[in-house]
Short mmCIF file of C-alpha atoms and ligand atoms in Angstrom, two decimals:
data_model
loop_
_atom_site.label_atom_id
_atom_site.label_comp_id
_atom_site.label_asym_id
_atom_site.label_seq_id
_atom_site.Cartn_x
_atom_site.Cartn_y
_atom_site.Cartn_z
CA MET A 10 1.07 -1.09 -7.21
CA TYR A 11 1.49 0.75 -10.42
CA ASN A 12 3.36 0.19 -13.62
CA ASN A 13 6.86 1.40 -12.93
CA ASN A 14 7.49 2.24 -16.55
CA ASN A 15 4.92 4.91 -16.86
CA LEU A 16 4.53 6.87 -13.69
CA SER A 17 4.93 10.43 -14.63
CA GLY A 18 3.63 13.12 -16.90
CA LYS A 19 1.32 16.00 -16.33
CA MET A 20 -2.26 15.04 -15.58
CA ALA A 21 -4.47 15.60 -18.59
CA ASP A 22 -7.29 16.93 -16.45
CA ASP A 23 -7.06 19.59 -13.83
CA ASN A 24 -9.05 17.91 -11.10
CA GLN A 25 -10.15 20.05 -8.25
CA ILE A 26 -8.74 19.21 -4.83
CA ILE A 27 -11.38 18.97 -2.13
CA ASN A 28 -10.65 20.36 1.26
CA THR A 29 -12.10 17.61 3.43
CA SER A 30 -10.20 14.99 5.33
CA ILE A 31 -10.08 11.27 5.05
CA PRO A 32 -11.42 9.17 7.97
CA VAL A 33 -9.28 8.78 11.07
CA ILE A 34 -9.22 5.44 12.90
CA ASP A 35 -7.93 5.49 16.47
CA LEU A 36 -6.62 2.05 17.46
CA ARG A 37 -7.01 2.91 21.16
CA GLU A 38 -10.78 3.00 20.76
CA PHE A 39 -10.98 -0.72 20.03
CA GLY A 40 -11.69 -2.85 23.08
CA GLY A 41 -12.75 0.12 25.25
CA SER A 42 -16.20 1.58 25.85
CA ASN A 43 -16.24 2.98 22.29
CA SER A 44 -15.32 -0.33 20.73
CA GLU A 45 -18.56 -0.92 18.83
CA LYS A 46 -18.42 2.56 17.33
CA ALA A 47 -14.78 2.02 16.38
CA TYR A 48 -15.62 -1.15 14.43
CA THR A 49 -18.48 0.62 12.65
CA LYS A 50 -16.19 3.50 11.75
CA LEU A 51 -13.57 1.08 10.43
CA ARG A 52 -16.15 -0.71 8.27
CA GLU A 53 -17.56 2.54 6.94
CA ALA A 54 -14.11 3.93 6.14
CA SER A 55 -13.24 0.71 4.31
CA GLU A 56 -16.49 0.66 2.34
CA GLU A 57 -16.81 4.35 1.53
CA TRP A 58 -13.20 5.44 1.18
CA GLY A 59 -10.95 2.39 1.09
CA CYS A 60 -8.45 4.42 3.07
CA PHE A 61 -7.97 6.00 6.47
CA ARG A 62 -5.39 7.55 8.77
CA LEU A 63 -4.41 5.25 11.58
CA ILE A 64 -3.55 6.96 14.85
CA ASN A 65 -2.37 5.52 18.17
CA HIS A 66 -1.04 2.42 16.45
CA GLN A 67 1.66 0.26 18.01
CA ILE A 68 4.62 1.21 15.77
CA PRO A 69 6.94 3.31 17.98
CA THR A 70 7.49 6.86 16.67
CA ASP A 71 11.25 6.49 17.15
CA LEU A 72 11.28 3.37 15.00
CA MET A 73 9.33 5.19 12.28
CA SER A 74 11.83 8.02 12.16
CA GLU A 75 14.83 5.68 12.34
CA MET A 76 13.37 3.67 9.47
CA LYS A 77 12.91 6.88 7.49
CA THR A 78 16.58 7.70 8.02
CA VAL A 79 17.59 4.21 6.86
CA ALA A 80 15.30 4.50 3.81
CA ARG A 81 16.84 7.83 2.87
CA SER A 82 20.39 6.59 3.18
CA LEU A 83 19.70 3.44 1.15
CA LEU A 84 18.07 5.52 -1.57
CA ASP A 85 21.09 7.85 -1.52
CA LEU A 86 23.46 4.97 -2.32
CA PRO A 87 25.22 5.04 -5.70
CA ALA A 88 23.12 3.65 -8.57
CA GLU A 89 25.49 0.64 -9.05
CA ILE A 90 24.69 -0.52 -5.54
CA LYS A 91 20.96 0.19 -5.75
CA LYS A 92 20.82 -1.88 -8.95
CA ARG A 93 21.87 -4.89 -6.87
CA ASN A 94 18.36 -4.79 -5.37
CA THR A 95 16.68 -7.52 -7.42
CA TYR A 96 14.56 -10.36 -6.19
CA ASP A 97 13.00 -11.52 -9.38
CA VAL A 98 15.29 -10.91 -12.32
CA ALA A 99 12.96 -12.70 -14.75
CA ARG A 100 10.14 -10.30 -14.06
CA GLY A 101 12.31 -7.27 -13.53
CA ARG A 102 11.28 -6.62 -9.95
CA GLY A 103 13.56 -4.69 -7.69
CA TYR A 104 15.23 -1.31 -7.95
CA VAL A 105 13.31 1.22 -10.03
CA ALA A 106 15.64 3.91 -11.36
CA PRO A 107 14.53 7.51 -11.85
CA SER A 108 14.63 9.06 -15.30
CA PRO A 109 14.32 12.67 -16.43
CA ALA A 110 10.65 12.04 -17.14
CA ASN A 111 10.11 10.03 -13.99
CA PRO A 112 11.06 11.49 -10.62
CA TYR A 113 10.33 8.24 -8.81
CA GLU A 114 12.82 5.65 -7.56
CA ALA A 115 12.26 2.67 -5.31
CA LEU A 116 13.91 -0.25 -3.54
CA ASP A 117 11.92 -3.40 -2.86
CA LEU A 118 12.05 -5.99 -0.13
CA TYR A 119 9.71 -8.73 -1.31
CA ASP A 120 8.42 -11.14 1.35
CA PHE A 121 9.43 -8.98 4.30
CA ALA A 122 8.27 -11.58 6.81
CA SER A 123 11.03 -13.93 5.61
CA THR A 124 14.39 -13.72 7.44
CA GLU A 125 16.19 -14.97 4.34
CA ALA A 126 14.64 -12.29 2.09
CA LEU A 127 15.58 -9.63 4.64
CA ARG A 128 19.15 -10.91 4.80
CA LEU A 129 19.49 -10.89 1.00
CA PHE A 130 18.04 -7.39 0.71
CA CYS A 131 20.50 -6.06 3.31
CA ASP A 132 23.50 -8.00 1.95
CA ARG A 133 22.97 -6.74 -1.58
CA LEU A 134 22.80 -3.13 -0.41
CA TYR A 135 25.74 -3.55 2.00
CA ALA A 136 23.48 -2.41 4.85
CA SER A 137 25.25 -1.79 8.15
CA PRO A 138 24.39 -3.89 11.23
CA HIS A 139 22.47 -0.89 12.59
CA GLN A 140 20.46 -0.47 9.38
CA ARG A 141 19.65 -4.21 9.37
CA GLU A 142 18.46 -4.02 12.94
CA ILE A 143 16.14 -1.10 12.19
CA ILE A 144 14.68 -2.73 9.06
CA GLU A 145 14.15 -5.98 10.93
CA LYS A 146 12.40 -4.23 13.82
CA TYR A 147 10.29 -2.14 11.44
CA VAL A 148 9.04 -5.04 9.31
CA GLY A 149 8.42 -7.06 12.48
CA ALA A 150 6.26 -4.27 13.91
CA ILE A 151 4.46 -3.78 10.59
CA HIS A 152 3.77 -7.51 10.42
CA GLU A 153 2.14 -7.40 13.87
CA LEU A 154 0.06 -4.43 12.77
CA VAL A 155 -1.02 -6.23 9.58
CA LEU A 156 -2.30 -9.15 11.67
CA ASP A 157 -4.11 -6.79 14.03
CA ILE A 158 -5.78 -4.92 11.15
CA GLY A 159 -6.72 -8.27 9.54
CA ARG A 160 -8.54 -9.29 12.73
CA LYS A 161 -10.25 -5.93 13.12
CA LEU A 162 -11.34 -5.66 9.50
CA ALA A 163 -12.83 -9.17 9.69
CA LYS A 164 -14.63 -8.37 12.95
CA SER A 165 -15.95 -5.10 11.52
CA MET A 166 -17.63 -7.22 8.82
CA GLY A 167 -19.09 -9.69 11.34
CA LEU A 168 -16.50 -12.44 10.71
CA LYS A 169 -14.51 -14.25 13.36
CA CYS A 170 -11.45 -15.06 11.24
CA ASN A 171 -8.19 -13.21 10.80
CA ILE A 172 -8.01 -12.25 7.14
CA PHE A 173 -4.20 -12.48 7.01
CA GLU A 174 -3.86 -15.68 9.02
CA GLU A 175 -2.72 -17.80 6.08
CA TYR A 176 0.56 -17.05 4.35
CA TRP A 177 0.13 -13.78 2.44
CA SER A 178 2.75 -12.30 0.15
CA CYS A 179 3.98 -8.95 1.32
CA GLN A 180 6.52 -6.35 0.26
CA LEU A 181 8.31 -3.37 1.71
CA ARG A 182 8.97 -0.60 -0.78
CA ILE A 183 10.97 2.51 0.01
CA ILE A 184 10.29 5.33 -2.39
CA LYS A 185 12.03 8.59 -3.18
CA TYR A 186 10.57 11.30 -5.37
CA ASN A 187 13.30 13.57 -6.72
CA PHE A 188 11.06 16.57 -7.32
CA THR A 189 12.71 19.45 -9.16
CA PRO A 190 11.42 22.96 -9.99
CA GLN A 191 10.45 21.54 -13.42
CA SER A 192 8.32 18.78 -11.89
CA VAL A 193 6.14 21.10 -9.78
CA GLY A 194 2.52 20.59 -10.87
CA SER A 195 3.19 17.26 -12.56
CA SER A 196 2.51 13.74 -11.38
CA GLY A 197 5.05 11.75 -9.35
CA ALA A 198 2.89 8.64 -9.35
CA ARG A 199 0.00 8.49 -11.75
CA ILE A 200 -3.49 7.56 -10.65
CA HIS A 201 -3.72 3.92 -9.60
CA THR A 202 -5.20 1.52 -7.12
CA ASP A 203 -2.93 -0.83 -5.21
CA SER A 204 -3.32 -4.31 -6.64
CA GLY A 205 -3.25 -6.21 -3.34
CA PHE A 206 -5.42 -6.20 -0.23
CA LEU A 207 -3.81 -3.66 2.09
CA THR A 208 -1.07 -1.04 2.02
CA ILE A 209 0.37 0.53 5.15
CA LEU A 210 1.99 3.75 4.10
CA GLN A 211 4.38 5.85 6.12
CA ASP A 212 4.11 8.96 3.99
CA ASP A 213 6.57 11.83 4.13
CA GLU A 214 6.20 13.72 7.40
CA ASN A 215 6.78 17.10 5.75
CA VAL A 216 6.13 16.89 2.03
CA GLY A 217 2.54 16.40 0.87
CA GLY A 218 1.34 15.54 -2.62
CA LEU A 219 -0.56 12.32 -2.00
CA GLU A 220 -4.19 12.55 -3.11
CA VAL A 221 -6.97 9.98 -2.80
CA MET A 222 -10.21 9.88 -4.74
CA ASN A 223 -13.52 9.99 -2.88
CA LYS A 224 -16.86 8.45 -3.94
CA ASN A 225 -17.68 11.57 -6.00
CA SER A 226 -14.48 11.13 -8.02
CA GLU A 227 -12.93 14.21 -6.41
CA PHE A 228 -9.33 14.20 -5.26
CA VAL A 229 -8.77 14.78 -1.56
CA ALA A 230 -5.31 15.89 -0.45
CA VAL A 231 -3.75 13.68 2.22
CA ASP A 232 -1.69 16.10 4.25
CA PRO A 233 1.33 14.90 6.21
CA TRP A 234 0.59 13.86 9.78
CA PRO A 235 3.80 12.73 11.46
CA GLY A 236 3.62 9.63 13.62
CA THR A 237 0.50 8.29 11.94
CA LEU A 238 0.09 5.81 9.08
CA LEU A 239 -2.10 5.79 6.02
CA LEU A 240 -3.95 2.56 5.25
CA ASN A 241 -5.18 1.88 1.71
CA LEU A 242 -7.31 -0.99 0.48
CA GLY A 243 -6.65 -2.34 -3.01
CA ASP A 244 -8.21 -4.54 -5.70
CA VAL A 245 -7.86 -7.79 -3.73
CA ALA A 246 -9.82 -6.23 -0.83
CA THR A 247 -12.66 -5.39 -3.22
CA ALA A 248 -12.72 -8.92 -4.65
CA TRP A 249 -12.43 -10.61 -1.24
CA SER A 250 -15.28 -8.53 0.21
CA ASN A 251 -17.51 -9.29 -2.79
CA GLY A 252 -17.47 -5.65 -3.79
CA ARG A 253 -18.00 -4.07 -0.36
CA PHE A 254 -14.54 -2.67 0.30
CA CYS A 255 -13.45 0.24 -1.86
CA ASN A 256 -10.15 0.01 -3.74
CA VAL A 257 -9.10 3.61 -3.33
CA LYS A 258 -7.71 5.42 -6.36
CA HIS A 259 -4.76 7.62 -5.51
CA ARG A 260 -1.83 9.50 -7.00
CA VAL A 261 1.16 11.58 -5.91
CA GLN A 262 1.44 15.12 -7.25
CA CYS A 263 4.59 17.19 -7.08
CA ARG A 264 3.79 20.27 -5.02
CA GLU A 265 7.30 21.53 -4.28
CA ALA A 266 10.83 21.09 -5.60
CA THR A 267 12.15 18.83 -2.89
CA ILE A 268 12.81 15.20 -2.00
CA ARG A 269 9.82 13.20 -0.79
CA VAL A 270 10.38 9.82 0.85
CA SER A 271 7.68 7.31 1.68
CA ILE A 272 7.69 3.73 2.94
CA ALA A 273 4.96 1.41 1.70
CA SER A 274 4.26 -2.02 3.19
CA PHE A 275 2.05 -3.97 0.81
CA VAL A 276 0.04 -7.04 1.72
CA TRP A 277 -0.70 -8.48 -1.71
CA GLY A 278 -2.64 -11.74 -1.58
CA PRO A 279 -2.70 -15.29 -0.19
CA LYS A 280 0.40 -17.19 -1.35
CA ASN A 281 -1.13 -20.58 -1.88
CA GLU A 282 -4.82 -19.94 -2.15
CA ALA A 283 -7.17 -18.13 -4.47
CA VAL A 284 -8.74 -14.80 -3.51
CA GLU A 285 -12.39 -15.59 -2.89
CA ALA A 286 -15.15 -13.97 -0.86
CA PRO A 287 -16.03 -15.80 2.38
CA ALA A 288 -19.40 -17.58 2.30
CA GLU A 289 -20.84 -14.94 4.66
CA PHE A 290 -20.60 -12.29 1.90
CA VAL A 291 -22.44 -14.34 -0.71
CA ASP A 292 -26.19 -15.03 -0.87
CA SER A 293 -29.01 -14.79 -3.39
CA GLU A 294 -29.08 -11.00 -3.08
CA HIS A 295 -25.30 -10.80 -3.25
CA PRO A 296 -24.15 -13.32 -5.86
CA PRO A 297 -20.38 -13.69 -6.27
CA LEU A 298 -19.08 -10.70 -8.24
CA TYR A 299 -15.67 -12.17 -9.09
CA VAL A 300 -14.30 -15.55 -10.04
CA PRO A 301 -11.71 -16.89 -7.58
CA PHE A 302 -8.22 -15.91 -8.75
CA HIS A 303 -4.63 -16.22 -7.64
CA TYR A 304 -2.99 -12.93 -6.81
CA GLU A 305 0.08 -13.47 -9.03
CA ASP A 306 -2.15 -14.18 -12.05
CA TYR A 307 -4.15 -11.05 -11.32
CA TRP A 308 -0.97 -8.98 -10.96
CA LYS A 309 0.29 -10.20 -14.35
CA LEU A 310 -3.08 -9.55 -15.98
CA ARG A 311 -3.20 -6.01 -14.60
CA LEU A 312 0.30 -5.27 -15.79
CA SER A 313 -0.09 -6.82 -19.24
CA LYS A 314 -3.29 -4.87 -19.91
CA ASN A 315 -1.86 -1.74 -18.31
CA LYS A 316 -5.05 -1.38 -16.27
CA ILE A 317 -3.75 -0.04 -13.01
CA ALA A 318 -6.66 1.91 -11.58
CA GLY A 319 -8.94 -0.96 -10.62
CA GLU A 320 -10.28 -1.64 -14.14
CA ALA A 321 -8.56 -5.04 -14.24
CA LEU A 322 -11.17 -6.30 -11.74
CA GLU A 323 -13.60 -6.27 -14.67
CA LEU A 324 -11.47 -9.02 -16.22
CA VAL A 325 -12.14 -11.34 -13.27
CA ARG A 326 -15.88 -10.59 -13.02
CA ALA A 327 -18.14 -13.60 -12.53
CA GLU A 328 -20.58 -14.24 -15.33
CA ARG A 329 -24.18 -13.35 -14.70
O1 AKG B 429 4.51 7.56 -2.08
C1 AKG B 429 3.35 7.58 -1.70
O2 AKG B 429 2.95 8.35 -0.84
C2 AKG B 429 2.35 6.63 -2.32
C3 AKG B 429 2.98 5.47 -3.01
C4 AKG B 429 1.97 4.55 -3.61
O3 AKG B 429 0.83 4.86 -3.77
C5 AKG B 429 2.40 3.19 -4.01
O4 AKG B 429 3.60 2.89 -3.95
O5 AKG B 429 1.53 2.38 -4.39
FE1 FE2 B 430 -0.36 3.13 -4.23
#
């Protein structure tokens, strides 16, 4: 997640966009005759890119489009109502308002697996019974997918556990970019890595602009692909895997003067435990790269140092 206060502005450099595609992971290939290949592909995508398109997943297409409609209508509510979206007043988390310099606005549902958090989010925004039902179904389906991906990622690395078995903090964020003719060519979300382990992104089905960085530090455009999801790995994934998983750098560029809506489901970190590489990833050739840390402490550190593109991991490096 990036610093909400400083998202926009033209990019200083004029990075070239590369015309290749990010890896595609087909969930139907797991368990069938291509299963072994599918796990290898998943591991390679996670190590080399830290992101991939997920196709043939179990979130129904209808639910995805209904959720998009709900997201749009909540983001279209009057500002006074959207401002009621707070879950942590002390830290200022909740509704992010757009400003002339910043075309981005967002509503947050922290802890989407909690019925109480869901109820509060809906109550504060005066969501209709239908909207509540859709949000509840959507976060339920995303939660199932998170668990499935946690099992598959672990298996792809030769582990038997489910990474997200313990209680992990998670957050649903619905985002609207109010792109105007003046914002074309500028940045809607500046370059960042996500601070947690995993992000499941339902990007806009029509409006592009999302770009991810490959291993050669080139930006690759992530074109819309309706019905699919984009999975990103963040800083916690890099720390947990003892440096094997890539925390993908990405940004959103304004390509056209239109509204862009995306829905991000973040899986941040274990609630009650430190982020630490499993013993299987550590040996004399692979000493621990990072000290164990609690996600919330890392999040605060990242924000206070304004290091949002993965650099904050240097601050939790183990001594050599
Ligand atoms: O809106 C998007 O497509 C990406 C959003 C994003 O990267 C984030 O919220 O961390
Ligand atoms: Fe992101």
